[in-house]
XYZ file of C-alpha atoms in Angstrom:
176
model
C 24.160 -8.710 -26.015
C 21.762 -5.903 -24.997
C 21.326 -4.855 -21.405
C 18.314 -5.978 -19.415
C 15.380 -3.621 -19.442
C 15.203 -1.507 -16.303
C 12.170 -2.552 -14.223
C 11.636 1.096 -13.299
C 10.893 1.773 -16.966
C 7.654 -0.207 -16.798
C 6.817 1.225 -13.364
C 7.285 4.740 -14.752
C 4.850 4.037 -17.584
C 2.294 2.632 -15.117
C 2.540 5.816 -13.028
C 2.165 7.910 -16.197
C -0.855 5.822 -17.204
C -2.404 6.011 -13.716
C -2.296 9.821 -13.858
C -3.594 9.797 -17.454
C -0.519 11.667 -18.610
C -1.072 14.596 -16.267
C 2.136 14.164 -14.292
C 5.532 15.708 -14.816
C 8.651 13.747 -15.602
C 10.155 15.228 -12.455
C 7.394 13.804 -10.249
C 7.830 10.344 -11.770
C 11.609 10.578 -11.395
C 11.328 11.559 -7.729
C 8.918 8.729 -7.040
C 11.200 6.108 -8.628
C 14.488 7.744 -7.610
C 15.846 8.002 -11.174
C 17.007 10.936 -13.260
C 14.402 13.174 -14.854
C 16.196 12.913 -18.212
C 15.927 9.124 -18.014
C 12.139 9.410 -17.642
C 12.071 11.808 -20.588
C 14.048 9.364 -22.741
C 11.781 6.430 -21.810
C 8.698 8.537 -22.486
C 9.993 9.475 -25.922
C 11.359 6.067 -26.963
C 8.337 4.083 -25.777
C 5.876 6.692 -27.120
C 3.855 6.901 -23.906
C 1.654 9.731 -25.183
C 0.665 7.733 -28.271
C -0.148 4.709 -26.090
C -2.560 6.823 -24.044
C -4.566 7.789 -27.092
C -2.293 10.232 -28.875
C -3.479 13.345 -27.087
C -0.520 15.562 -26.220
C -0.883 16.940 -22.752
C 1.187 19.709 -21.274
C 2.068 19.107 -17.661
C 3.906 22.376 -17.034
C 1.770 25.214 -15.757
C 4.038 28.097 -16.697
C 7.473 28.610 -18.116
C 10.243 29.273 -15.655
C 13.317 31.260 -16.422
C 16.511 30.124 -14.799
C 18.343 33.310 -15.775
C 15.955 35.770 -14.183
C 17.797 38.539 -12.410
C 16.599 40.144 -9.252
C 15.750 43.835 -9.351
C 18.641 44.536 -6.966
C 21.049 42.727 -9.276
C 19.624 44.639 -12.226
C 20.179 47.951 -10.410
C 23.818 47.045 -9.739
C 24.247 46.094 -13.388
C 22.692 49.379 -14.555
C 24.973 51.368 -12.234
C 28.043 49.522 -13.494
C 26.946 50.068 -17.106
C 26.508 53.771 -16.437
C 30.006 53.919 -14.917
C 31.499 52.329 -18.025
C 29.557 54.605 -20.380
C 30.556 57.683 -18.342
C 34.212 56.653 -18.478
C 33.988 56.173 -22.247
C 32.264 59.544 -22.683
C 34.905 61.213 -20.524
C 37.620 59.636 -22.647
C 35.764 60.771 -25.767
C 35.545 57.245 -27.175
C 31.917 56.286 -26.517
C 29.883 55.031 -29.439
C 26.565 53.134 -29.456
C 28.437 50.448 -31.384
C 30.225 49.633 -28.107
C 26.980 48.720 -26.305
C 27.298 45.022 -27.159
C 30.876 44.918 -25.889
C 29.752 46.729 -22.730
C 27.075 44.055 -22.163
C 29.672 41.311 -22.614
C 31.925 43.093 -20.118
C 29.041 43.331 -17.624
C 28.327 39.588 -17.963
C 31.994 38.856 -17.305
C 31.936 41.266 -14.349
C 28.960 39.422 -12.815
C 30.769 36.090 -13.264
C 33.843 37.553 -11.595
C 31.754 38.918 -8.709
C 30.368 35.407 -8.074
C 33.619 33.508 -8.458
C 36.825 35.467 -8.093
C 39.443 33.681 -10.139
C 42.561 34.740 -12.010
C 41.084 33.552 -15.323
C 37.980 35.736 -14.919
C 40.108 38.702 -13.795
C 42.185 38.403 -16.974
C 39.020 38.186 -19.059
C 37.755 41.400 -17.440
C 41.074 43.105 -18.157
C 40.850 41.983 -21.799
C 37.374 43.502 -22.185
C 38.492 46.737 -20.525
C 41.375 46.852 -22.990
C 38.991 46.364 -25.903
C 36.859 49.200 -24.578
C 39.978 51.372 -24.224
C 39.581 51.741 -20.458
C 42.698 49.881 -19.348
C 44.950 52.954 -19.240
C 47.366 51.487 -21.760
C 46.308 53.583 -24.744
C 49.409 55.752 -25.062
C 48.537 57.141 -28.491
C 45.797 59.290 -27.014
C 46.065 61.524 -24.013
C 43.531 63.844 -22.488
C 44.176 67.551 -22.282
C 41.543 70.085 -21.308
C 38.678 67.763 -22.270
C 39.975 67.135 -25.797
C 41.794 64.026 -26.898
C 44.849 64.667 -28.995
C 47.339 62.385 -30.621
C 50.564 62.431 -28.698
C 52.556 63.471 -31.738
C 50.358 66.568 -32.189
C 50.509 67.628 -28.557
C 54.174 67.386 -27.698
C 56.809 68.305 -30.210
C 59.691 65.859 -30.129
C 62.678 66.999 -28.135
C 65.638 68.155 -30.175
C 68.692 65.987 -29.677
C 71.917 67.797 -29.338
C 73.760 68.089 -32.634
C 76.846 66.472 -31.161
C 74.945 63.296 -30.269
C 73.347 62.952 -33.708
C 76.730 63.576 -35.380
C 78.289 60.745 -33.414
C 75.481 58.468 -34.514
C 76.052 59.444 -38.167
C 79.778 58.856 -37.845
C 79.150 55.424 -36.343
C 76.768 54.443 -39.133
C 79.254 55.561 -41.760
C 82.032 53.485 -40.207
C 79.770 50.421 -40.063
C 78.694 50.739 -43.685
C 82.313 50.728 -44.976
């Protein structure tokens, strides 16, 4: 058995009709103390615009962005981006291909600045690792401004002959 029709549904249409369609869903919702999405659903399902003569009317004056950043926030973001780029250049690993990853890191950094949680901290660490700025890259080390592979920079230490002989003797005994 279907539910009873909400009496506010008819009241909402009467308000819409009284204003000749020049009223926002939000204003109707506030007047009737219902959700704005509910008004939108009623308006769509009951085809209120078509009942008023079919003329589509826009009730919003201008588009609003909910993700607009303040200029101060943008300056902080630009400074942080420059720090990351400078660190990558210093390490000799910067490439324009990393710009997208840098932007993702900056988004995660802003989230972490708003809400400091262990999950967000780990996400930041992951992005730093992907950028190569986590300090864990042991294959490359910096020497006099040039990155070298570790194997090329430091020759391996010679083990004493006695120690390697003992190892050979042990392996021979085990293979018998």
